[in-house]
GROMACS .gro file of C-alpha atoms in nm:
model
  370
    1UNK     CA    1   7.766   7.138   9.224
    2UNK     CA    2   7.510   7.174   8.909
    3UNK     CA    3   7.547   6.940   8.631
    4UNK     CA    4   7.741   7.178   8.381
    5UNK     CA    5   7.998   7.257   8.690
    6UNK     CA    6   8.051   6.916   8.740
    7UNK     CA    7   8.145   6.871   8.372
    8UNK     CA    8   8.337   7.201   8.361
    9UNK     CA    9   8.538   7.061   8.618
   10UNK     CA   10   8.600   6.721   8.468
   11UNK     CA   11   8.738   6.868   8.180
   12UNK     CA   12   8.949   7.109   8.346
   13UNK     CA   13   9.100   6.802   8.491
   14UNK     CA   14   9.149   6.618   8.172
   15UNK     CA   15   9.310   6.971   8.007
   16UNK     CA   16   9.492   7.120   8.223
   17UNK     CA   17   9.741   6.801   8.216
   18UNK     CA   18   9.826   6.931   7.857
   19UNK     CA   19   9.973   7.251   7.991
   20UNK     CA   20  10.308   7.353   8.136
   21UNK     CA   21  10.367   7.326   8.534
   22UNK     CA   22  10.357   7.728   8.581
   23UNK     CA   23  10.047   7.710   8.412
   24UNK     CA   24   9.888   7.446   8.621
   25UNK     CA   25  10.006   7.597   8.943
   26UNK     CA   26   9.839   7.948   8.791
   27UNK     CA   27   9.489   7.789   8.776
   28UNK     CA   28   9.556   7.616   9.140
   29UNK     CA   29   9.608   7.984   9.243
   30UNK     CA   30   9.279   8.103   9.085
   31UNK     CA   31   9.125   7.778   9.231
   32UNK     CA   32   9.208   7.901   9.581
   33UNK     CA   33   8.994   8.276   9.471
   34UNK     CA   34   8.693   8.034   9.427
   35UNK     CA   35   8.706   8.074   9.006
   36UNK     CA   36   8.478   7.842   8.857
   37UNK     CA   37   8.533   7.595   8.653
   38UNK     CA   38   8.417   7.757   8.307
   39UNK     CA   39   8.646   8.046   8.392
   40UNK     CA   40   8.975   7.864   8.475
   41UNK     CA   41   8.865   7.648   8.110
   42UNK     CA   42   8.866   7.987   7.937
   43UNK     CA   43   9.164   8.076   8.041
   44UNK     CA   44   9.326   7.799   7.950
   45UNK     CA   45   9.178   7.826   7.604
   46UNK     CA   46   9.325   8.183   7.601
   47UNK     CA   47   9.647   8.059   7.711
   48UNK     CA   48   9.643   7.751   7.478
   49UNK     CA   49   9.563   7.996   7.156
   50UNK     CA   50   9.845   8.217   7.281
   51UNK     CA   51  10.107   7.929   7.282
   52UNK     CA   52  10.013   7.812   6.963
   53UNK     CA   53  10.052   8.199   6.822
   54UNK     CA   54  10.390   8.166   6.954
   55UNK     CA   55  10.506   7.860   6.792
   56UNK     CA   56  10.383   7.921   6.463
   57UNK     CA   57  10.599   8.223   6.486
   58UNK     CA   58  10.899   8.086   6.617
   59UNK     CA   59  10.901   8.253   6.946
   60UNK     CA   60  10.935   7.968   7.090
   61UNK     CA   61  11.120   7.594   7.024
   62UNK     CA   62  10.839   7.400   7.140
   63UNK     CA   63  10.650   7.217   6.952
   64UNK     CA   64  10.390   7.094   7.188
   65UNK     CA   65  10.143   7.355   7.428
   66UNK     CA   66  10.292   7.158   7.753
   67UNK     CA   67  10.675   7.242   7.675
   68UNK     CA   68  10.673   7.672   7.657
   69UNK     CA   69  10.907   7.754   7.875
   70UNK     CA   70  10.921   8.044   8.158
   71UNK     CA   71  11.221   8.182   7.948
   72UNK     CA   72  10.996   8.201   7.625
   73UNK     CA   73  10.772   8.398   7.846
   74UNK     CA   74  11.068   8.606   7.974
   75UNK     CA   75  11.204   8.714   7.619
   76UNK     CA   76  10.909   8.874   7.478
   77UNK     CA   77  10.894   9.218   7.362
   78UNK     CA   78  10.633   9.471   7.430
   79UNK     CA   79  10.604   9.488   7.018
   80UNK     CA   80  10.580   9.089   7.019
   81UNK     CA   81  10.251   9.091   7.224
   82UNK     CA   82  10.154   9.443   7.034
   83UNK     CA   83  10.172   9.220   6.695
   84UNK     CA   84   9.971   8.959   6.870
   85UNK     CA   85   9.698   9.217   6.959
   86UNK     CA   86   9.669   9.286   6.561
   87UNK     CA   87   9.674   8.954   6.438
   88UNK     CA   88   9.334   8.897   6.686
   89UNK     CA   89   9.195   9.178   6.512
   90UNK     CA   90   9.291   9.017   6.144
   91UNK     CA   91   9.341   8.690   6.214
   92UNK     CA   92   8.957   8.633   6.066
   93UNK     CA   93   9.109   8.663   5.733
   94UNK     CA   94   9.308   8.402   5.780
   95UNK     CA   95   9.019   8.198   5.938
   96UNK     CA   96   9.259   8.132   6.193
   97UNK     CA   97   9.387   7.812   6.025
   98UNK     CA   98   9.704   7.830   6.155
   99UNK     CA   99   9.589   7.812   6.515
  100UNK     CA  100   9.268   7.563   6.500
  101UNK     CA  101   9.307   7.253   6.443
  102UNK     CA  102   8.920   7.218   6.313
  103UNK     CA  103   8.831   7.583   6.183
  104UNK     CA  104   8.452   7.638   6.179
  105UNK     CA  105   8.273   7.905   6.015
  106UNK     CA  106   8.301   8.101   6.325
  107UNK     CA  107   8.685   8.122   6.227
  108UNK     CA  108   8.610   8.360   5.962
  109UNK     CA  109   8.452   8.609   6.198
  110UNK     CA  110   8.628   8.911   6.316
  111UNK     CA  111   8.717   8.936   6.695
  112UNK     CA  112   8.475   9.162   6.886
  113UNK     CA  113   8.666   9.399   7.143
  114UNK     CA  114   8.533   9.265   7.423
  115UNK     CA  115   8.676   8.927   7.309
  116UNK     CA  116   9.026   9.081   7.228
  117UNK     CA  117   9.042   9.220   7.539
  118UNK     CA  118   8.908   8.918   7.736
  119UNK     CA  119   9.182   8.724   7.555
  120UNK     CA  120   9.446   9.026   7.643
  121UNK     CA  121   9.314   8.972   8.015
  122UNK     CA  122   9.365   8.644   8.093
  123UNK     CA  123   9.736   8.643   7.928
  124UNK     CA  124   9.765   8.937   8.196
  125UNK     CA  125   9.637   8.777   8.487
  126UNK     CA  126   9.876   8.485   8.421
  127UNK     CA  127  10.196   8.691   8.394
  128UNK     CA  128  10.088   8.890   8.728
  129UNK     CA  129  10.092   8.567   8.877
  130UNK     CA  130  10.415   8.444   8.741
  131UNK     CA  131  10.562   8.804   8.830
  132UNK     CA  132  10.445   8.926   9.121
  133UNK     CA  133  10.241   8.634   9.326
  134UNK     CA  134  10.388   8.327   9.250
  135UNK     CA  135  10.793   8.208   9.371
  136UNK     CA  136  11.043   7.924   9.395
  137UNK     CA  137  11.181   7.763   9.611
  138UNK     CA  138  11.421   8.047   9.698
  139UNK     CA  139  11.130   8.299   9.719
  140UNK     CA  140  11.225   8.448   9.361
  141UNK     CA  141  10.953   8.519   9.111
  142UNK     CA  142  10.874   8.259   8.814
  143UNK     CA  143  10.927   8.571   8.611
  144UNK     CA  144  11.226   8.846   8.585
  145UNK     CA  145  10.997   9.064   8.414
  146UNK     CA  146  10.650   9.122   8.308
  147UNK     CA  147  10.613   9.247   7.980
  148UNK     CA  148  10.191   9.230   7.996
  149UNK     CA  149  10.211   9.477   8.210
  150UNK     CA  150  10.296   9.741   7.960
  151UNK     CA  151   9.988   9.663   7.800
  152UNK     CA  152   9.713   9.892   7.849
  153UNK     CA  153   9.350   9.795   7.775
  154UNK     CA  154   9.113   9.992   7.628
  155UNK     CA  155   8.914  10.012   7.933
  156UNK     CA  156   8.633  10.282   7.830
  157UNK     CA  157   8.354  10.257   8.143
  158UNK     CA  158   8.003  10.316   8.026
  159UNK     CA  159   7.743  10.501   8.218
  160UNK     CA  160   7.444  10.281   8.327
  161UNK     CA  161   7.261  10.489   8.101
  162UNK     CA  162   7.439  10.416   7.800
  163UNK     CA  163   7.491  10.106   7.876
  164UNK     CA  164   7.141  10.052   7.898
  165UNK     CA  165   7.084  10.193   7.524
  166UNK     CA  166   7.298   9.945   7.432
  167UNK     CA  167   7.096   9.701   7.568
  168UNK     CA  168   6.787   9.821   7.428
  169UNK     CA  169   6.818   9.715   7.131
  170UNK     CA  170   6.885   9.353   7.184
  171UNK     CA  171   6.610   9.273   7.383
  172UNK     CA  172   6.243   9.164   7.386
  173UNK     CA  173   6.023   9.434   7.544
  174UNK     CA  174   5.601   9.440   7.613
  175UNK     CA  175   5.442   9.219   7.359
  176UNK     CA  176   5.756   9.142   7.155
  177UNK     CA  177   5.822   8.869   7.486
  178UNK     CA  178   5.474   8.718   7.335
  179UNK     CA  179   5.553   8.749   6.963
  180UNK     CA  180   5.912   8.620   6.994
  181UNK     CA  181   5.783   8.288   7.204
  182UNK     CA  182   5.510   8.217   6.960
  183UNK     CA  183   5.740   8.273   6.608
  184UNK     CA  184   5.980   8.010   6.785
  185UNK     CA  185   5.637   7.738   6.789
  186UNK     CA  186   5.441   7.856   6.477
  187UNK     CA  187   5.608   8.097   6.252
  188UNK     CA  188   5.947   7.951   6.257
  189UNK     CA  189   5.784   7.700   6.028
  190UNK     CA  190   5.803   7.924   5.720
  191UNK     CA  191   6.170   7.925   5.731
  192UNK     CA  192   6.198   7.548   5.698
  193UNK     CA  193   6.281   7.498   5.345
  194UNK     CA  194   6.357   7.165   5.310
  195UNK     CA  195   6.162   6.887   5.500
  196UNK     CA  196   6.451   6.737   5.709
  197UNK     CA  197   6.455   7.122   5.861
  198UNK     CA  198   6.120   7.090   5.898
  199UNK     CA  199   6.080   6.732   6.090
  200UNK     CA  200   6.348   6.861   6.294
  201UNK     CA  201   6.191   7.184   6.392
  202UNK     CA  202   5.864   6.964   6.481
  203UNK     CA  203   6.056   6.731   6.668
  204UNK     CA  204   6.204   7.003   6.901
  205UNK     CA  205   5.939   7.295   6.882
  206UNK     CA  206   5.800   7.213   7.168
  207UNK     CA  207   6.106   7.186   7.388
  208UNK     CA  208   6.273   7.478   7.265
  209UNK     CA  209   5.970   7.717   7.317
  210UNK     CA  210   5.955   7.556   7.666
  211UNK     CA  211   6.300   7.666   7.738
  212UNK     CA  212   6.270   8.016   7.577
  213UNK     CA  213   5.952   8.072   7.765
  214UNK     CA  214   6.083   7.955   8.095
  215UNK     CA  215   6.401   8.195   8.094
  216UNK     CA  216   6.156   8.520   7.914
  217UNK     CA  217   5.897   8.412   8.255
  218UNK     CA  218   6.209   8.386   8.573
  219UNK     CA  219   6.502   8.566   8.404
  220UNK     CA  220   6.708   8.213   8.459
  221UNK     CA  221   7.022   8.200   8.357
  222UNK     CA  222   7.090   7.942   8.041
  223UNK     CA  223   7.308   7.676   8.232
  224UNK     CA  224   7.044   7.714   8.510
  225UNK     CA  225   6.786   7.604   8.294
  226UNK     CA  226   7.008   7.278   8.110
  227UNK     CA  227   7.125   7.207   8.478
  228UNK     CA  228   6.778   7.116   8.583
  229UNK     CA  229   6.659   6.802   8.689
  230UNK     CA  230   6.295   6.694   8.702
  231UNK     CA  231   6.317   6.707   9.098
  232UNK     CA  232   6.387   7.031   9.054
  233UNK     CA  233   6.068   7.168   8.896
  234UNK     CA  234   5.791   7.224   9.219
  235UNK     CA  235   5.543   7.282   8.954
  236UNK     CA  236   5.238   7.359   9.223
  237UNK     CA  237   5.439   7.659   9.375
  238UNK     CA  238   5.602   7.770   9.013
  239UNK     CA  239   5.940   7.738   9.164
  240UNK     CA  240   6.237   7.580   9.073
  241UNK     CA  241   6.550   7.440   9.289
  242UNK     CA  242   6.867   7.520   9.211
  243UNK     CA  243   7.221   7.632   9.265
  244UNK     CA  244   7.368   7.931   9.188
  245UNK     CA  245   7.656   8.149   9.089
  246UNK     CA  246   7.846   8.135   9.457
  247UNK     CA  247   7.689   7.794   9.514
  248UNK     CA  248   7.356   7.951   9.664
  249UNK     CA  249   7.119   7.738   9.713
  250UNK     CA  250   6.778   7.903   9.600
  251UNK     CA  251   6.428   7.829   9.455
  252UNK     CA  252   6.278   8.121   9.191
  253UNK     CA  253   5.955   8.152   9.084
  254UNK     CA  254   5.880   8.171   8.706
  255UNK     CA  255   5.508   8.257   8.599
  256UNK     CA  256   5.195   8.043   8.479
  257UNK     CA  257   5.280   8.142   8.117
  258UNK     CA  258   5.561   7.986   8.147
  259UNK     CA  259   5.445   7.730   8.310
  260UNK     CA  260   5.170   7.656   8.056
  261UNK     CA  261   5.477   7.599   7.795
  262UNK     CA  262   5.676   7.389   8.056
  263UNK     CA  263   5.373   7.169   8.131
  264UNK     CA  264   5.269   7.094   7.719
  265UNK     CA  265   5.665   7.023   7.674
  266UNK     CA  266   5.688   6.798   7.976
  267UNK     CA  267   5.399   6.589   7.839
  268UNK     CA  268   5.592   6.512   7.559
  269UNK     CA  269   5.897   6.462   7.688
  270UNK     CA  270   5.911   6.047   7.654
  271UNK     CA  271   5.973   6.073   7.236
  272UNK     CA  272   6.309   6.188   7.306
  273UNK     CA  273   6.361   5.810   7.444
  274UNK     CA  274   6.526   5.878   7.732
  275UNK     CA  275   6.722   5.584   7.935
  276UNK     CA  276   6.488   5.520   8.282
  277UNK     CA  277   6.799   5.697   8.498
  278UNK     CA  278   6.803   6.010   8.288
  279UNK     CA  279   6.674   6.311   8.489
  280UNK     CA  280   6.765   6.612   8.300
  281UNK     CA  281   6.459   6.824   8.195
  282UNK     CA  282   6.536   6.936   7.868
  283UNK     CA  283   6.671   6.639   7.607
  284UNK     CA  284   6.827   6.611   7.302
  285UNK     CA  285   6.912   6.342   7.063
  286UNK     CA  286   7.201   6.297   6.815
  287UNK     CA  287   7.308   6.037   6.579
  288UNK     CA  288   7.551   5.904   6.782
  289UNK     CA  289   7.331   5.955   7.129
  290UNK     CA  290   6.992   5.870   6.975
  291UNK     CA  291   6.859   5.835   7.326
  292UNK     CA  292   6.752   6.142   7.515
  293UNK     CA  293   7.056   6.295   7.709
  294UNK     CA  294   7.063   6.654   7.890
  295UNK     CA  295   7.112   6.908   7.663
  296UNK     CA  296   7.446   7.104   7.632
  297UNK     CA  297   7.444   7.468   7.685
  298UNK     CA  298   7.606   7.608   7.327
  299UNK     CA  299   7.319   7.396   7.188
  300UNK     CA  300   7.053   7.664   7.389
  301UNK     CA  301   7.286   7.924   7.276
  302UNK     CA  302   7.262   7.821   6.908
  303UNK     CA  303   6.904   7.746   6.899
  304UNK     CA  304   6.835   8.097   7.046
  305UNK     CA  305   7.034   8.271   6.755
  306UNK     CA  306   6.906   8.063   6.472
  307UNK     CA  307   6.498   8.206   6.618
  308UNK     CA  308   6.632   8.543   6.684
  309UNK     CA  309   6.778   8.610   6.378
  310UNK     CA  310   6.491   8.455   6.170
  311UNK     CA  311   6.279   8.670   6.449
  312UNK     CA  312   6.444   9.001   6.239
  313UNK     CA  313   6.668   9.058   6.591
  314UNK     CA  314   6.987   8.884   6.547
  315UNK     CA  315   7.159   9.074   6.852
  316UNK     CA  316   6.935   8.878   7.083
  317UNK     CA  317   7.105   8.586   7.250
  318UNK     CA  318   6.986   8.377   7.548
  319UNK     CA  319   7.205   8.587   7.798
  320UNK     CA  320   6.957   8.900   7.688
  321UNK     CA  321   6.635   8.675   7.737
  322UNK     CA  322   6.718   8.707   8.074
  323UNK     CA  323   6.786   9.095   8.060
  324UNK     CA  324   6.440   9.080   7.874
  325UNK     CA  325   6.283   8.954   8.173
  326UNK     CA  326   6.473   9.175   8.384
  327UNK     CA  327   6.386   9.481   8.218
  328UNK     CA  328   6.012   9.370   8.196
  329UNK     CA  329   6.021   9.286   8.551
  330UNK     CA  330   6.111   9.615   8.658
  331UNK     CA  331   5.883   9.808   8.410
  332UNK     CA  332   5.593   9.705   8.584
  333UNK     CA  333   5.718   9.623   8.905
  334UNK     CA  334   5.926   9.887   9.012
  335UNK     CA  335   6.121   9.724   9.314
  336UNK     CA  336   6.498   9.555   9.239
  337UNK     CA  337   6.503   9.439   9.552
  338UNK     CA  338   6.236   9.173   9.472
  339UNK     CA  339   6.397   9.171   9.123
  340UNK     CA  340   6.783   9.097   9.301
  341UNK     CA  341   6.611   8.823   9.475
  342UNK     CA  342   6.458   8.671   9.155
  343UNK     CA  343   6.809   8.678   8.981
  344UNK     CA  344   7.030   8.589   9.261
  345UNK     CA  345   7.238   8.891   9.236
  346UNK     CA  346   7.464   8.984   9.517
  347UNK     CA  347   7.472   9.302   9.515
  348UNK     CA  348   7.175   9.562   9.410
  349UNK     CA  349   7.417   9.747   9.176
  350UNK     CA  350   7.403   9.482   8.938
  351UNK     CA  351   7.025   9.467   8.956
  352UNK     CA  352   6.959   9.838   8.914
  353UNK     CA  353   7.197   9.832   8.536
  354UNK     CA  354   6.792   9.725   8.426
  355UNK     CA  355   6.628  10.013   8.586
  356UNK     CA  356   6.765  10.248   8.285
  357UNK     CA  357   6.716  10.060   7.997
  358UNK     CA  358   6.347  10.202   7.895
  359UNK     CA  359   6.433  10.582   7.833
  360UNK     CA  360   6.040  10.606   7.815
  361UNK     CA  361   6.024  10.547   8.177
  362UNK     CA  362   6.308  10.776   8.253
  363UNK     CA  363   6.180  11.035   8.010
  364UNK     CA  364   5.834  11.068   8.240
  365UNK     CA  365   5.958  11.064   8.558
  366UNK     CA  366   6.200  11.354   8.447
  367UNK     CA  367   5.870  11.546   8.301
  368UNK     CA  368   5.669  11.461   8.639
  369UNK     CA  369   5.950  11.640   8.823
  370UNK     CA  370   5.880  11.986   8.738
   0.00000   0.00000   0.00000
């Protein structure tokens, strides 16, 4: 189990305590359909965010996650869960105060309908299993009646193709791979304006281009990359060992550019202080860690955004570095089989979602065929 999974899982442990029994026995269910551990943790922040919706307006007694009852769940109204679907899509106006306990400035951001819907989703999959999978002890369902059910999602299925073009546009392609690598060491300087911003960007320059490069030269996912110990690296065969979605075992390649970045970052790798048993690759410090520790995954994610939107593309994250490679890969090596391989897809269908997303490509090999 990587690193991150291993942490996923302790705190699934620690949080699922906090929860009512049907809820606990609905992520032992998903356990036993080999979820992982960040999944079964989302939906128990769905769940959790849910609950709280439903206390602050009175739907329920309780005044604590752990004590919603099954009959709480039972009385609700298709137009109950209806007015929780709009207060998602408003509740930015509120900055959600009434359901975090810490609101951030992420609070006053409006819900994107993919996350209304993933939220929607895993309310659904609980009440299936409450309603139709789970029973007591005299083989009756936890629930009389599922009102999720009646909820339909808007589930509008893109064509690869436009798909793709939605892609397009939050991706590095060609030279922009180069451009975006070097802004993150040299020309993310101009945006310092203060000099702690800057000391901090030279402090961490080098490891953050190492990690940017790394994913933009293997198409590695991002908890891939913080997973990684220094055993890991095989740096004479540009490989790295690790395990995968599915627990895979496997050992991608990533290329010499990459490795060139790797290799300079690695050299420097001792200021972060790290204790002698640390083995992560990529550190960071913090002023109550000061000594290098393995770096958490939403810190990659936010480090990506804060380039990419000084960069002039704030759509890209570090999920689309690795459709960057992807899309790369296949542009001048036109084989997803090799590509599938490199990824650690499963199945080629999710591979080939790459081979539309240059139109240019598709455009001339329409032309060539009359």
């Amino acid at each position: 189990m990587s690193v991150t999974k291993q942490r996923d899982a302790l705190q699934l442990l620690q949080t699922v305590g906090s929860f009512p029994w049907y809820v606990e026995k609905f992520i032992d269910h998903k356990k036993t359909k080999k979820s992982s551990p960040s999944t079964l943790l989302g939906y128990l922040r769905d769940i959790a965010f849910f609950f709280r919706w439903m206390m602050t307006e009175g739907l329920t007694t309780a005044t604590d996650i752990k004590d919603v009852s099954l009959s709480d769940l039972n009385e609700l109204k298709k137009e109950t869960v209806e007015s929780y679907i709009l207060y998602l899509q408003e509740s930015h106006l509120y900055e959600r105060s009434a359901l975090l306990t810490n609101p951030t400035r992420s609070a006053k951001k409006e819900y994107s309908d993919r996350t209304i819907s993933r939220k929607i989703s895993s309310l659904k999959s609980l009440f299936h299993y409450l309603a139709a999978l789970a029973e007591d002890e005299n083989g009756d369902a936890y629930l009389k009646r599922n009102v999720l059910a009646k909820i339909e999602l808007d589930a509008t299925e893109l064509t690869p193709l436009a798909r793709a073009h939605a892609i397009r546009a939050k991706i590095l392609i060609d030279e922009e791979i180069y451009q975006f690598v070097d802004f993150v060491y040299n020309g993310y300087l101009a945006h310092c304006n203060t000099e702690k911003k800057r000391q901090y960007h030279l402090q961490n320059r080098d490891r953050d281009t190492a990690m940017i490069a790394l994913i933009l030269s293997g198409g590695f996912r991002v908890s891939e990359i913080v997973s990684l110990d220094l055993s890991d690296i095989v740096m004479e065969k540009n490989q790295l060992k690790m395990v995968r979605k599915g627990k895979k075992e496997d050992a991608p390649f990533f290329s010499d550019w990459g490795k060139e970045h790797l290799a300079r970052y690695l050299a420097l790798r001792d200021k972060y202080h790290p204790a002698p048993q640390e083995t992560a690759v990529f550190l960071a410090v913090s002023p109550t860690k000061p000594h290098g520790h393995r770096i958490e995954i939403r810190s990659v994610q936010k480090l990506v955004k804060k380039y990419a939107k000084a960069f002039g593309i704030p759509d890209l994250s570090v999920h689309k570095l690795r459709h960057s490679f992807a899309t790369q890969f296949l542009r001048l090596n036109p084989d997803p089989h090799q590509l599938q391989a490199q990824l650690g897809h499963s199945k080629i269908e999710t591979t080939m979602q790459y081979a539309h997303v240059l139109e240019d490509a598709l455009e001339k090999a329409v032309n060539r065929t009359t």
